[in-house]
Structures are given as structure tokens and as C-alpha cells.
PDB file of N, CA, C, O and CB in Angstrom:
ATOM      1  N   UNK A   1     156.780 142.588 195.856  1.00  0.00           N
ATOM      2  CA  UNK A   1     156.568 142.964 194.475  1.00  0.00           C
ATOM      3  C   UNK A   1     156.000 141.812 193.655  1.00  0.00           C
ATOM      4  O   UNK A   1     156.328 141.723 192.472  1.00  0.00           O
ATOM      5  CB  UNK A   1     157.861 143.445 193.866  1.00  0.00           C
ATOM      6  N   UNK A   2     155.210 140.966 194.175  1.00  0.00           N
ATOM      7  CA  UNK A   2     154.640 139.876 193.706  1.00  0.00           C
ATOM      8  C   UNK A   2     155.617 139.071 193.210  1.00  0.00           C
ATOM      9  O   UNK A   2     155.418 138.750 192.038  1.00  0.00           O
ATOM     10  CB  UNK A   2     153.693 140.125 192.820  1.00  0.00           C
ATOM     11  N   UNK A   3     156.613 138.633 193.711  1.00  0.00           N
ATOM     12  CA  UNK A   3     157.633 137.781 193.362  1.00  0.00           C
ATOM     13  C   UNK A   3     157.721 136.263 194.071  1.00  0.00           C
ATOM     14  O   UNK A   3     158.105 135.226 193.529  1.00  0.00           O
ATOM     15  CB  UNK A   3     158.825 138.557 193.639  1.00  0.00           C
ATOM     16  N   UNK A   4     157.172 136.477 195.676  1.00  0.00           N
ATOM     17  CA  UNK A   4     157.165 135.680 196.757  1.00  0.00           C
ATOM     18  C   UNK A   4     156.824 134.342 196.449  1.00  0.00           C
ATOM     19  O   UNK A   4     157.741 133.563 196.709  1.00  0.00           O
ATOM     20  CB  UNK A   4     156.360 136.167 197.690  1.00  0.00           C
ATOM     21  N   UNK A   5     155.786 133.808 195.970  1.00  0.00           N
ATOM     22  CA  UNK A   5     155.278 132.952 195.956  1.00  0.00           C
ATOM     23  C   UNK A   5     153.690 132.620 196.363  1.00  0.00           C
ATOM     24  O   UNK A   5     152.802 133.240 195.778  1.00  0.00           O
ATOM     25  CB  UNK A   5     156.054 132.510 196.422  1.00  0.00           C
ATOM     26  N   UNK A   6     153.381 131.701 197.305  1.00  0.00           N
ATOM     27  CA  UNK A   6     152.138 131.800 197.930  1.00  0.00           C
ATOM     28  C   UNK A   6     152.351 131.100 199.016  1.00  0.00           C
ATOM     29  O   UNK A   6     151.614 130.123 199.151  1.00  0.00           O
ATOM     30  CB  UNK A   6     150.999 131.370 197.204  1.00  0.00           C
ATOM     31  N   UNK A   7     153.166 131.304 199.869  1.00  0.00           N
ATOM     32  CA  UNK A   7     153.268 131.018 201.265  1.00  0.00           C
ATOM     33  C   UNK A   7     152.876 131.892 202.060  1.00  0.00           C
ATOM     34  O   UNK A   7     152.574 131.457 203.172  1.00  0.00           O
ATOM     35  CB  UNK A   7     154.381 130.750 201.641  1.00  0.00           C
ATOM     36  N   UNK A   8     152.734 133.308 201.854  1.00  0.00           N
ATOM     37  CA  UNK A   8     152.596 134.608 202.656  1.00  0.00           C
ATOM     38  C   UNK A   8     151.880 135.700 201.754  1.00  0.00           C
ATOM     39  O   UNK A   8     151.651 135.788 200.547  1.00  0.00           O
ATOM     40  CB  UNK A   8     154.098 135.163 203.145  1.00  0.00           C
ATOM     41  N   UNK A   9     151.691 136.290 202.578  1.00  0.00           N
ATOM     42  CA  UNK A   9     150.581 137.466 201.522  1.00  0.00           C
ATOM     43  C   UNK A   9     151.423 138.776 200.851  1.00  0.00           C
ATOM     44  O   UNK A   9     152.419 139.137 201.477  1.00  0.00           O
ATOM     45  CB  UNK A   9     149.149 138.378 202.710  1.00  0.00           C
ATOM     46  N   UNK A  10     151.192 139.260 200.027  1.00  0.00           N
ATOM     47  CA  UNK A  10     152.149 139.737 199.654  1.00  0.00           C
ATOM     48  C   UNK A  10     152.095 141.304 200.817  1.00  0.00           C
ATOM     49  O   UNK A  10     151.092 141.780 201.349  1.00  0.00           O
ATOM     50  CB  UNK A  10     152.059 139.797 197.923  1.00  0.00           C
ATOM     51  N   UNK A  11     153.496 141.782 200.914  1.00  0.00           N
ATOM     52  CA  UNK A  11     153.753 142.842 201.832  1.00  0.00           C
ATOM     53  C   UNK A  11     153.950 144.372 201.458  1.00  0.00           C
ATOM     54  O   UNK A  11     153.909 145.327 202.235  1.00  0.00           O
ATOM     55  CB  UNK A  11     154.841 142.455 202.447  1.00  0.00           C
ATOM     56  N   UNK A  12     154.224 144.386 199.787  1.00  0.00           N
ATOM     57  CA  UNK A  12     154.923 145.839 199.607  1.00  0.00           C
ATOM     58  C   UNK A  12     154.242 146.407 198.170  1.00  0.00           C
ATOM     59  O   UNK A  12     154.439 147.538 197.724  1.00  0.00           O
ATOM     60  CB  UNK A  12     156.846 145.701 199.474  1.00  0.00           C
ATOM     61  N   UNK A  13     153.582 145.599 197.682  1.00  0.00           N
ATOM     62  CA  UNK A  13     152.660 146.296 196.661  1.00  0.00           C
ATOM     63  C   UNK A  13     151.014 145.785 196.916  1.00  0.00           C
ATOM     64  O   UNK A  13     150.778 144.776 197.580  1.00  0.00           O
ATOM     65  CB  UNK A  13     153.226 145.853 195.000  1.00  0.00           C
ATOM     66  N   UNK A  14     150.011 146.551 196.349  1.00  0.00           N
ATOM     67  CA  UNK A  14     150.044 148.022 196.064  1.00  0.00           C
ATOM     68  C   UNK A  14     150.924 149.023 196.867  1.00  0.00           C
ATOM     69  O   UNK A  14     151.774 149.886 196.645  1.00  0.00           O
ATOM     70  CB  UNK A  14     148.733 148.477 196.203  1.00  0.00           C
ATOM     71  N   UNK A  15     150.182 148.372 198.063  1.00  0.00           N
ATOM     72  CA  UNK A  15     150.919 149.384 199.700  1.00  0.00           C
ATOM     73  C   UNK A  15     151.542 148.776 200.147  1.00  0.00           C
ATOM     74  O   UNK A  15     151.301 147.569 200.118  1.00  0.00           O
ATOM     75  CB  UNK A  15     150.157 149.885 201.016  1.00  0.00           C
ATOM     76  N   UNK A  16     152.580 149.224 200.746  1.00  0.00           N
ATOM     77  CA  UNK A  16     153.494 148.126 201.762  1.00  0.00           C
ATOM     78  C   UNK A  16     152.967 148.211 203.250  1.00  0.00           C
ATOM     79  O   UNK A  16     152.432 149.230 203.687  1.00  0.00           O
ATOM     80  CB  UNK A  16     155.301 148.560 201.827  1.00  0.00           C
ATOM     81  N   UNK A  17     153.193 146.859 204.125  1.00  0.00           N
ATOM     82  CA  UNK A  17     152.709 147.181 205.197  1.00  0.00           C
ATOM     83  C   UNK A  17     153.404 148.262 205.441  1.00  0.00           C
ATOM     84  O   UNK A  17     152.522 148.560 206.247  1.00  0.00           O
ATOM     85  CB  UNK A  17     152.687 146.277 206.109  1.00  0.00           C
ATOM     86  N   UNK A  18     154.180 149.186 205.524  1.00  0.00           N
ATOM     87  CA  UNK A  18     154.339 149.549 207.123  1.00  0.00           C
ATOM     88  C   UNK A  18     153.704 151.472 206.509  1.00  0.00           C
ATOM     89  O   UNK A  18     154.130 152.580 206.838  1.00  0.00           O
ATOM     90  CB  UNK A  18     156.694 149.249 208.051  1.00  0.00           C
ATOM     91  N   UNK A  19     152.856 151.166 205.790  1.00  0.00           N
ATOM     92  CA  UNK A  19     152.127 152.581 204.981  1.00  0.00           C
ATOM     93  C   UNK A  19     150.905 152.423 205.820  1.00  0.00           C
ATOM     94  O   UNK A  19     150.395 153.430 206.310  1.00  0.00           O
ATOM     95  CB  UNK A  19     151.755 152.537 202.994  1.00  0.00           C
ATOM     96  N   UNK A  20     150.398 151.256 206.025  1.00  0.00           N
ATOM     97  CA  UNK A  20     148.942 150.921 206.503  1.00  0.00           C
ATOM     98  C   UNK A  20     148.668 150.388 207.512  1.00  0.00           C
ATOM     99  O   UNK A  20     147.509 150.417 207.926  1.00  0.00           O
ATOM    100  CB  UNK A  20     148.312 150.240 205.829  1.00  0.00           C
ATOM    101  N   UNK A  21     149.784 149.677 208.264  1.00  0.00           N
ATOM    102  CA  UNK A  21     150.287 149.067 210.018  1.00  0.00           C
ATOM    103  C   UNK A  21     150.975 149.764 210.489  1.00  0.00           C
ATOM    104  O   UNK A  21     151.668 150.523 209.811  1.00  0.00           O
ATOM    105  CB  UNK A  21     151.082 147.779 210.311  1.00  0.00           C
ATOM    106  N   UNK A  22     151.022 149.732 212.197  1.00  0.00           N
ATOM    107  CA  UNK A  22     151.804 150.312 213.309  1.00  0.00           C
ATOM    108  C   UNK A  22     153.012 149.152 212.786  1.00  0.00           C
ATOM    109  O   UNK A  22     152.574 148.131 212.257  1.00  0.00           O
ATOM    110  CB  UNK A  22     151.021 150.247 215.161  1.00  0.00           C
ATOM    111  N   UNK A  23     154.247 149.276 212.904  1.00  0.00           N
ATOM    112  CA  UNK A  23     155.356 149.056 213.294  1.00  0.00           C
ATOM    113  C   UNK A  23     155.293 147.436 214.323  1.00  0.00           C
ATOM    114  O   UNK A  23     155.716 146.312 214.056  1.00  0.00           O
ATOM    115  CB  UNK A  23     155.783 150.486 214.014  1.00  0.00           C
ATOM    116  N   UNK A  24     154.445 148.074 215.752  1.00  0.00           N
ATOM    117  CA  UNK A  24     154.491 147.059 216.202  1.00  0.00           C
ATOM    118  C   UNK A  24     153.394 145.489 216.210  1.00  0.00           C
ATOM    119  O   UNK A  24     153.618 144.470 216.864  1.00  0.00           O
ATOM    120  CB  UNK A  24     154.703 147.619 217.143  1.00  0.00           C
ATOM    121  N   UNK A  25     152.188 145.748 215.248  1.00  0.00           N
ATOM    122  CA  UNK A  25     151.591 145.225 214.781  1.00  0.00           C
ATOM    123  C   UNK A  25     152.223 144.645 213.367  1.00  0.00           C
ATOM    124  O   UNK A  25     151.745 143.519 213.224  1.00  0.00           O
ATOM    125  CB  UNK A  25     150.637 145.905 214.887  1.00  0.00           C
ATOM    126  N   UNK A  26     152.894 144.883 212.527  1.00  0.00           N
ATOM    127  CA  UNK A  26     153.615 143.907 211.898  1.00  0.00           C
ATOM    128  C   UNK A  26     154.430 143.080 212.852  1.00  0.00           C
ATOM    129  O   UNK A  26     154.075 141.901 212.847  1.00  0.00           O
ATOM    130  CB  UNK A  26     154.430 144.500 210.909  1.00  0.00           C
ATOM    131  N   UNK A  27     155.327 143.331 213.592  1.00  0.00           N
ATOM    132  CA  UNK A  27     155.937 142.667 214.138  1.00  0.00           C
ATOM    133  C   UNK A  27     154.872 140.938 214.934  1.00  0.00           C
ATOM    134  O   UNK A  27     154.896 139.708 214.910  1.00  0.00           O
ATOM    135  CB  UNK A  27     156.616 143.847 215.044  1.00  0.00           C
ATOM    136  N   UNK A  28     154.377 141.691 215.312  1.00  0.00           N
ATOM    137  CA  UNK A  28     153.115 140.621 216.439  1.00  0.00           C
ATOM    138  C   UNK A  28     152.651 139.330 214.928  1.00  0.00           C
ATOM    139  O   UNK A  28     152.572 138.102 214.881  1.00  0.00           O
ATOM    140  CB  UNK A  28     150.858 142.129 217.235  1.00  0.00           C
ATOM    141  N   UNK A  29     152.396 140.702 213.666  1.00  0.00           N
ATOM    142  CA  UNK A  29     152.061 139.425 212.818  1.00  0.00           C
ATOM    143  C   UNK A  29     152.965 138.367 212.247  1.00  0.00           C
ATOM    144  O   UNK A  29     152.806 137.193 211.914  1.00  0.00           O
ATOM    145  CB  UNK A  29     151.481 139.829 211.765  1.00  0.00           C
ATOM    146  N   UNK A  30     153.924 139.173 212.256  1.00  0.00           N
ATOM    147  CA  UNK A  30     155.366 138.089 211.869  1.00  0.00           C
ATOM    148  C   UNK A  30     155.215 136.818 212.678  1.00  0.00           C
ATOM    149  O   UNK A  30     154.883 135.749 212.165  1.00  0.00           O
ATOM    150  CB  UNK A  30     157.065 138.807 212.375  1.00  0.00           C
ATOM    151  N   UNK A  31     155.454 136.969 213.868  1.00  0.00           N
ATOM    152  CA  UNK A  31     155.773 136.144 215.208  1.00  0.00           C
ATOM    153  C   UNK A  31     154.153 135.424 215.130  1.00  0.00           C
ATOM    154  O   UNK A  31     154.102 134.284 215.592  1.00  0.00           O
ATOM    155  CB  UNK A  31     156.231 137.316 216.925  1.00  0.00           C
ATOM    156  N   UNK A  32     153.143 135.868 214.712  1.00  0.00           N
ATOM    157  CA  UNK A  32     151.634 134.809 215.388  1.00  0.00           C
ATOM    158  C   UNK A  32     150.823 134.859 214.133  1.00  0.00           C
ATOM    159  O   UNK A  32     149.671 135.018 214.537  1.00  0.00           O
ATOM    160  CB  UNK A  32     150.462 135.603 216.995  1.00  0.00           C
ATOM    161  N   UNK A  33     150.806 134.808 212.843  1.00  0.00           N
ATOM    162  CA  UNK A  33     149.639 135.633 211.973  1.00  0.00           C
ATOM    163  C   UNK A  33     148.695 135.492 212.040  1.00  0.00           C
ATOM    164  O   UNK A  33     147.865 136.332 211.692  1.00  0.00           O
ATOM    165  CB  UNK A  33     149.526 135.654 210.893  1.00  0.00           C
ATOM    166  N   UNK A  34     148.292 133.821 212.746  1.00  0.00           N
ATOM    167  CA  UNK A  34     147.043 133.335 213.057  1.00  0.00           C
ATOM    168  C   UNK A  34     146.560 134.032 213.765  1.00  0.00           C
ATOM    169  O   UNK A  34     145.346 133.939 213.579  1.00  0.00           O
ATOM    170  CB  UNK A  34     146.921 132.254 213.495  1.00  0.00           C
ATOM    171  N   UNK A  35     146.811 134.864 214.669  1.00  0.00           N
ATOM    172  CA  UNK A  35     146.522 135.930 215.240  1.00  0.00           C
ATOM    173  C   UNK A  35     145.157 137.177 214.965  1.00  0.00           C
ATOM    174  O   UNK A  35     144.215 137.711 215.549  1.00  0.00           O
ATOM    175  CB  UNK A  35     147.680 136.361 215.076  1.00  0.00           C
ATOM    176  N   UNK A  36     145.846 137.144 213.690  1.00  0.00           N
ATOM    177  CA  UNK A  36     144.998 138.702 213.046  1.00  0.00           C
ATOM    178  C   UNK A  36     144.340 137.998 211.821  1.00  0.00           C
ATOM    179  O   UNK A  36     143.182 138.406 211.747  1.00  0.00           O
ATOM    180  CB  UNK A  36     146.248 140.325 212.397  1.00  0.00           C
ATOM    181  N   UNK A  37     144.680 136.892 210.597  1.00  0.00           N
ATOM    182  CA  UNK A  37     143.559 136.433 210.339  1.00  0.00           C
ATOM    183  C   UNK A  37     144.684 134.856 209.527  1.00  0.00           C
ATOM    184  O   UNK A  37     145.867 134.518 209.521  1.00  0.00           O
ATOM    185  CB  UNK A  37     142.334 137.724 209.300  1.00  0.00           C
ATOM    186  N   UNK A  38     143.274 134.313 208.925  1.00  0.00           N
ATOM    187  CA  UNK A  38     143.496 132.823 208.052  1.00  0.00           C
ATOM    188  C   UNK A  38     144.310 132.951 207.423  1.00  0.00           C
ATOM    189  O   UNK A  38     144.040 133.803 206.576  1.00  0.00           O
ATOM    190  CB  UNK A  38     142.571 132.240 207.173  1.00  0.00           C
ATOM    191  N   UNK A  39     145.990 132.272 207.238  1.00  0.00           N
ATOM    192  CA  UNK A  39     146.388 132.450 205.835  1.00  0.00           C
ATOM    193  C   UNK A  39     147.537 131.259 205.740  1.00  0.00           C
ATOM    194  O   UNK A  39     147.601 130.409 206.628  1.00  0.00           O
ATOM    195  CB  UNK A  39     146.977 134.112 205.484  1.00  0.00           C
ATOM    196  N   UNK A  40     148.122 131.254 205.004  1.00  0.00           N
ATOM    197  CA  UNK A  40     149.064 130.221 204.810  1.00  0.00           C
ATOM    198  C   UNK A  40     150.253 130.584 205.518  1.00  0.00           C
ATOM    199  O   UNK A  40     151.038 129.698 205.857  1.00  0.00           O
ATOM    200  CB  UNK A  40     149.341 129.962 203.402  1.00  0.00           C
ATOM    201  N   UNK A  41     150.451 131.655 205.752  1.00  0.00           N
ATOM    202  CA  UNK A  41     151.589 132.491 206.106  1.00  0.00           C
ATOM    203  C   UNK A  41     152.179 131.697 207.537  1.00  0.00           C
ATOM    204  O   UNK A  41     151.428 131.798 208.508  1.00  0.00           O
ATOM    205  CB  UNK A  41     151.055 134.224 206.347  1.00  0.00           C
ATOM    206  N   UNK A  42     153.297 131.015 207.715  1.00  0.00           N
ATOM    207  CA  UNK A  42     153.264 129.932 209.125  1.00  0.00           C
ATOM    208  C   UNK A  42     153.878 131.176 210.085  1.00  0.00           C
ATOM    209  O   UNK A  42     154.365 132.302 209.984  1.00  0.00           O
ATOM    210  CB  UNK A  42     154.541 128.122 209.043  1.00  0.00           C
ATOM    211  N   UNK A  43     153.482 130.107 211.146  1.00  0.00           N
ATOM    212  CA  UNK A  43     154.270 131.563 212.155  1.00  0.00           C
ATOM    213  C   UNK A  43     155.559 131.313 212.616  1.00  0.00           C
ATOM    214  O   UNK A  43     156.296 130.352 212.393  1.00  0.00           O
ATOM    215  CB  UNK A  43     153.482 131.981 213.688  1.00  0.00           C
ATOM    216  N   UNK A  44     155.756 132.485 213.406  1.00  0.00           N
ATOM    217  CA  UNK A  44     157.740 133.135 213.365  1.00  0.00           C
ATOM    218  C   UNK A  44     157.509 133.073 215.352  1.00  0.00           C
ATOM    219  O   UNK A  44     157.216 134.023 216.077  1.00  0.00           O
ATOM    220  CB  UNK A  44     158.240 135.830 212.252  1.00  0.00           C
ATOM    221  N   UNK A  45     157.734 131.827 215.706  1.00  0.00           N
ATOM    222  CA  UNK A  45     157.428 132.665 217.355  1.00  0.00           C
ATOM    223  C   UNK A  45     158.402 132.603 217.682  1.00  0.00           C
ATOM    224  O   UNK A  45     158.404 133.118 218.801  1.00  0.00           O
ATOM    225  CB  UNK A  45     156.507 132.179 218.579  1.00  0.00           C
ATOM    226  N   UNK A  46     159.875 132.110 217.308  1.00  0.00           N
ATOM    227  CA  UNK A  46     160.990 132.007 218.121  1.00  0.00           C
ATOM    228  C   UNK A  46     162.071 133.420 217.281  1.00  0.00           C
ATOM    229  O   UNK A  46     163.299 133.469 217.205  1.00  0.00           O
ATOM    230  CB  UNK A  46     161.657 130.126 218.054  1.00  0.00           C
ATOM    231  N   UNK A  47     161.017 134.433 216.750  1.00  0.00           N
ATOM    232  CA  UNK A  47     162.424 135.248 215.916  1.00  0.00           C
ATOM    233  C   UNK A  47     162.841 136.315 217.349  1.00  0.00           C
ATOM    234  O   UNK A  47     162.047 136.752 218.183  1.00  0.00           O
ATOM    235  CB  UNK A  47     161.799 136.514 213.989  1.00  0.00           C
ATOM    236  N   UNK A  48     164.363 136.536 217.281  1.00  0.00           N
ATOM    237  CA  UNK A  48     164.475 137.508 217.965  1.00  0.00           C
ATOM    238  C   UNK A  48     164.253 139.187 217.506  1.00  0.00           C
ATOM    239  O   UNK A  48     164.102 139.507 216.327  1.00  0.00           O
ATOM    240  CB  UNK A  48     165.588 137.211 218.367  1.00  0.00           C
ATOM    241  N   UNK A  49     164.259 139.856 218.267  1.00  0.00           N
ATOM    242  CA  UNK A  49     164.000 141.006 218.486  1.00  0.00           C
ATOM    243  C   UNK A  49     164.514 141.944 217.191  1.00  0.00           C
ATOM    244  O   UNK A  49     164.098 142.871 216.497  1.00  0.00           O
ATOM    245  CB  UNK A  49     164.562 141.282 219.796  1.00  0.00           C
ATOM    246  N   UNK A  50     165.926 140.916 217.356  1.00  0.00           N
ATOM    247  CA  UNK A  50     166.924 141.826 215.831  1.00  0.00           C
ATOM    248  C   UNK A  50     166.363 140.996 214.480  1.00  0.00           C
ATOM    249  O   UNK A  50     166.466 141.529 213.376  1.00  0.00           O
ATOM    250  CB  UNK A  50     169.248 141.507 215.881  1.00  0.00           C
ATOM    251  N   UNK A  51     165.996 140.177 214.571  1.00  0.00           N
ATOM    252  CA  UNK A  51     165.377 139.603 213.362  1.00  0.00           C
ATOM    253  C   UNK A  51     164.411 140.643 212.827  1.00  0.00           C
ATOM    254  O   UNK A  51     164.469 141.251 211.758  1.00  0.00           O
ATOM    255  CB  UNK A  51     164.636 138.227 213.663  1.00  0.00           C
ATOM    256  N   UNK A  52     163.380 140.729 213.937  1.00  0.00           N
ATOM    257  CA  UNK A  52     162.093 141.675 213.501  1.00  0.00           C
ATOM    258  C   UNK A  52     162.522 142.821 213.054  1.00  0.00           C
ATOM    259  O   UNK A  52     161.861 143.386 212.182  1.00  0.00           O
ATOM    260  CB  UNK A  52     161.086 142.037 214.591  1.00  0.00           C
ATOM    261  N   UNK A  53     163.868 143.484 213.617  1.00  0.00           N
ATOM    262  CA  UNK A  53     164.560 144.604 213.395  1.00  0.00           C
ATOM    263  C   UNK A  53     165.245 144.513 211.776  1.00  0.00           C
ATOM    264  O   UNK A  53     165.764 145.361 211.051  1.00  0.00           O
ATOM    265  CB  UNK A  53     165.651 144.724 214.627  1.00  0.00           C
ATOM    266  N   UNK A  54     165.053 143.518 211.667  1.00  0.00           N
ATOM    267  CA  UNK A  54     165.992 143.466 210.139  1.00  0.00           C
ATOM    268  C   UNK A  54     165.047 143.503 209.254  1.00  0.00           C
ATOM    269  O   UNK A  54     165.192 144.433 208.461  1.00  0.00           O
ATOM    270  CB  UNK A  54     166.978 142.092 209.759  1.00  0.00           C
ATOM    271  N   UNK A  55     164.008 142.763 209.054  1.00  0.00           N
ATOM    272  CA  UNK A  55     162.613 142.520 208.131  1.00  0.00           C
ATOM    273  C   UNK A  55     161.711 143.944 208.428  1.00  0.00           C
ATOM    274  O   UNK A  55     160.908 144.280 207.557  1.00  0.00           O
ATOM    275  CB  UNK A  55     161.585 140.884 208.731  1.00  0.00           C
ATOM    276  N   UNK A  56     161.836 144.721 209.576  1.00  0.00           N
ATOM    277  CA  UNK A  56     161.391 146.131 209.238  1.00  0.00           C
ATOM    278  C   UNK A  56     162.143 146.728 208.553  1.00  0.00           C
ATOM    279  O   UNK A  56     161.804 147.324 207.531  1.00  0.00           O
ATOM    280  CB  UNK A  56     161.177 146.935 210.190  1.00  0.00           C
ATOM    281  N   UNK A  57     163.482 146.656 209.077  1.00  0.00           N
ATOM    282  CA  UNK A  57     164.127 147.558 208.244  1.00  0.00           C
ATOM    283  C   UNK A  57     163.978 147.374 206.385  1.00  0.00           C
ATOM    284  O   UNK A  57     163.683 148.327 205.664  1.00  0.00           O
ATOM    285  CB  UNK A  57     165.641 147.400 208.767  1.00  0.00           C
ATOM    286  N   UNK A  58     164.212 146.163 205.938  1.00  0.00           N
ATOM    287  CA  UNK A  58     163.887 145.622 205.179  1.00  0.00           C
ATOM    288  C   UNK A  58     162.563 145.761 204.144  1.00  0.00           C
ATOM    289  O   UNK A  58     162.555 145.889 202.919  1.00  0.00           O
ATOM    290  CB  UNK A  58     164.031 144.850 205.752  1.00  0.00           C
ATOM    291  N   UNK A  59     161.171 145.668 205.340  1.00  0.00           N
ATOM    292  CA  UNK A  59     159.996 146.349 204.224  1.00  0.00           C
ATOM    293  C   UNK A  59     160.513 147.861 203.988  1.00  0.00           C
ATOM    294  O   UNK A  59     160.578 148.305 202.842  1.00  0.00           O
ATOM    295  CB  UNK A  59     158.159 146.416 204.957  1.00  0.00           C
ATOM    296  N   UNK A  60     160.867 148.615 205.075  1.00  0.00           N
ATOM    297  CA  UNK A  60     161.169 150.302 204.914  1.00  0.00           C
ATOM    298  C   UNK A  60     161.910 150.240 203.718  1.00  0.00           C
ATOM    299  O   UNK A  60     161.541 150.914 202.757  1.00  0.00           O
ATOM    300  CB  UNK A  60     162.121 151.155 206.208  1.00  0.00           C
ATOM    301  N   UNK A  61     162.781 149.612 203.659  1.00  0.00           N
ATOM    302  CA  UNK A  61     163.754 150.099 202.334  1.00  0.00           C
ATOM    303  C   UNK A  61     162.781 149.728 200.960  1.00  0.00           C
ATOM    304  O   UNK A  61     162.406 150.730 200.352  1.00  0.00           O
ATOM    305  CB  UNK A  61     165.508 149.046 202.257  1.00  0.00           C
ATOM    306  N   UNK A  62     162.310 148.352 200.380  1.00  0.00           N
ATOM    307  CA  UNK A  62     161.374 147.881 200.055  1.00  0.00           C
ATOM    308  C   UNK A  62     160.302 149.189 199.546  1.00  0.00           C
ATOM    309  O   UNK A  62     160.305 149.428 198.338  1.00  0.00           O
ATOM    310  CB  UNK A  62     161.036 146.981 201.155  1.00  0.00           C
ATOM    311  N   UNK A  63     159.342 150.078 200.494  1.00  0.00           N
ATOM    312  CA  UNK A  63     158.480 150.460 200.657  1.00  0.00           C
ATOM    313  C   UNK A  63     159.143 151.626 199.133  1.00  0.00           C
ATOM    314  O   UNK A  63     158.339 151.871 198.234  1.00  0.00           O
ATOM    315  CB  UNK A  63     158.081 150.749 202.307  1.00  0.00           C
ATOM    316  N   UNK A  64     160.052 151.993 199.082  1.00  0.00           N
ATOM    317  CA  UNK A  64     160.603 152.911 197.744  1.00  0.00           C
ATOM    318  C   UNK A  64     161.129 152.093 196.762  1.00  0.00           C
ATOM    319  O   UNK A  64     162.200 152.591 196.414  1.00  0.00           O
ATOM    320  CB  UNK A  64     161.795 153.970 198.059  1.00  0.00           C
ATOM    321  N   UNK A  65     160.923 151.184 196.209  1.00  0.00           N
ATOM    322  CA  UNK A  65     161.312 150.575 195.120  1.00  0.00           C
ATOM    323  C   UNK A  65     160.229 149.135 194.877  1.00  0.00           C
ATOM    324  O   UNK A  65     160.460 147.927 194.830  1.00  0.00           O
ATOM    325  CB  UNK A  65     162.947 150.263 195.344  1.00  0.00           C
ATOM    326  N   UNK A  66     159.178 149.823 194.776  1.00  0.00           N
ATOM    327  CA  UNK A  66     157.448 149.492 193.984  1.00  0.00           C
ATOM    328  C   UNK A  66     158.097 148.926 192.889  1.00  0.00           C
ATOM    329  O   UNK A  66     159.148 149.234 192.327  1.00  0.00           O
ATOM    330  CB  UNK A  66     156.165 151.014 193.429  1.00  0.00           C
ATOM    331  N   UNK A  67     157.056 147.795 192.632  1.00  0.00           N
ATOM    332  CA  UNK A  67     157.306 147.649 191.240  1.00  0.00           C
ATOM    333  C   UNK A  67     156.165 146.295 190.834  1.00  0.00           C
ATOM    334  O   UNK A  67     156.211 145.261 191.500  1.00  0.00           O
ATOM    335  CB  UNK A  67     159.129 147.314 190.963  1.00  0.00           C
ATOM    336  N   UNK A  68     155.340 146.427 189.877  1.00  0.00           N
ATOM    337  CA  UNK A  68     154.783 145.024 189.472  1.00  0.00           C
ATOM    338  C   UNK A  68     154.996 144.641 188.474  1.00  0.00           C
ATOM    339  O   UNK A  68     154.749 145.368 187.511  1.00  0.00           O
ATOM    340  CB  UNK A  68     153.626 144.809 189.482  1.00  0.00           C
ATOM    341  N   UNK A  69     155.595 143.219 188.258  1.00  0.00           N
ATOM    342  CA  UNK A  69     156.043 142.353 187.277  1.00  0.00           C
ATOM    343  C   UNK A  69     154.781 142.396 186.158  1.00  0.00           C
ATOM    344  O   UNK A  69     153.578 142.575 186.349  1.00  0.00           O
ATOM    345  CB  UNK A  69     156.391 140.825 187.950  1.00  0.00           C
ATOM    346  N   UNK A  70     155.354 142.216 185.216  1.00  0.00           N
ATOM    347  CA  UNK A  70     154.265 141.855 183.917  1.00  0.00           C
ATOM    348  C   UNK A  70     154.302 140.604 183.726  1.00  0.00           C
ATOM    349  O   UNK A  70     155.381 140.030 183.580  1.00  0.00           O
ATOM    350  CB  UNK A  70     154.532 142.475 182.481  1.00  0.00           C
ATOM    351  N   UNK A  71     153.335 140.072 183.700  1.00  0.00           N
ATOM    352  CA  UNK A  71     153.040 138.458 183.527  1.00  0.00           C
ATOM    353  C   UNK A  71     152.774 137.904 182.526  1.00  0.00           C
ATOM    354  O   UNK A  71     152.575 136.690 182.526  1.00  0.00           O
ATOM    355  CB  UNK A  71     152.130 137.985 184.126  1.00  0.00           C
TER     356      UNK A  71
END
């Protein structure tokens, strides 16, 4: 909700990933981002399985409670 900072791109507004990614393609980007493209975002290669399981679950819930700050 544009709150993050600028370490990572933002994930849940306009769209949240998991409206516009497979499931298991977020995951891959978590763990490598350099992967899929340039960004500041560092990578996650040692998260386990339930980690990734928590930060999905996490955008899902996320994905219904939109919101952009007024600046």
C-alpha cells in the first residue's frame, strides 16, 4: 500500500501480485529477483518453504484491503 519504502517494489497496489503472477512465480521471485528483472529488491535464497507459505498467505490477505495513502 505504498508504505514499504524503496528496497522492493511495491506488491499490492494498484494490483497485487498474486492478481497478475502464478503463485509459483512469486515465490521463485522472492528467493532470486535478479532473476526476472533489475531492482533493489535483495534476494531471499535461504527462505524455507513455510516462509514463502506465510508471505503468500500474507499478499492473499493483503490483496482485500487496497488502500493508497495521501501524501
Amino acid at each position: 500500500n505504498r508504505e514499504g519504502g524503496r528496497v522492493g517494489p511495491e506488491l499490492n497496489v494498484p494490483q497485487n501480485i498474486l492478481e497478475y503472477r502464478p503463485e509459483e512465480q512469486v515465490r521463485a521471485y522472492i528467493k532470486n529477483p535478479g532473476t526476472f528483472r533489475f531492482s533493489n529488491m535483495p534476494a531471499h535464497p535461504d527462505l524455507k518453504d513455510t516462509d514463502l507459505d506465510a508471505l503468500i498467505a500474507y499478499f492473499g490477505a493483503m490483496k482485500d484491503k487496497k488502500f493508497v495513502p495521501k501524501n
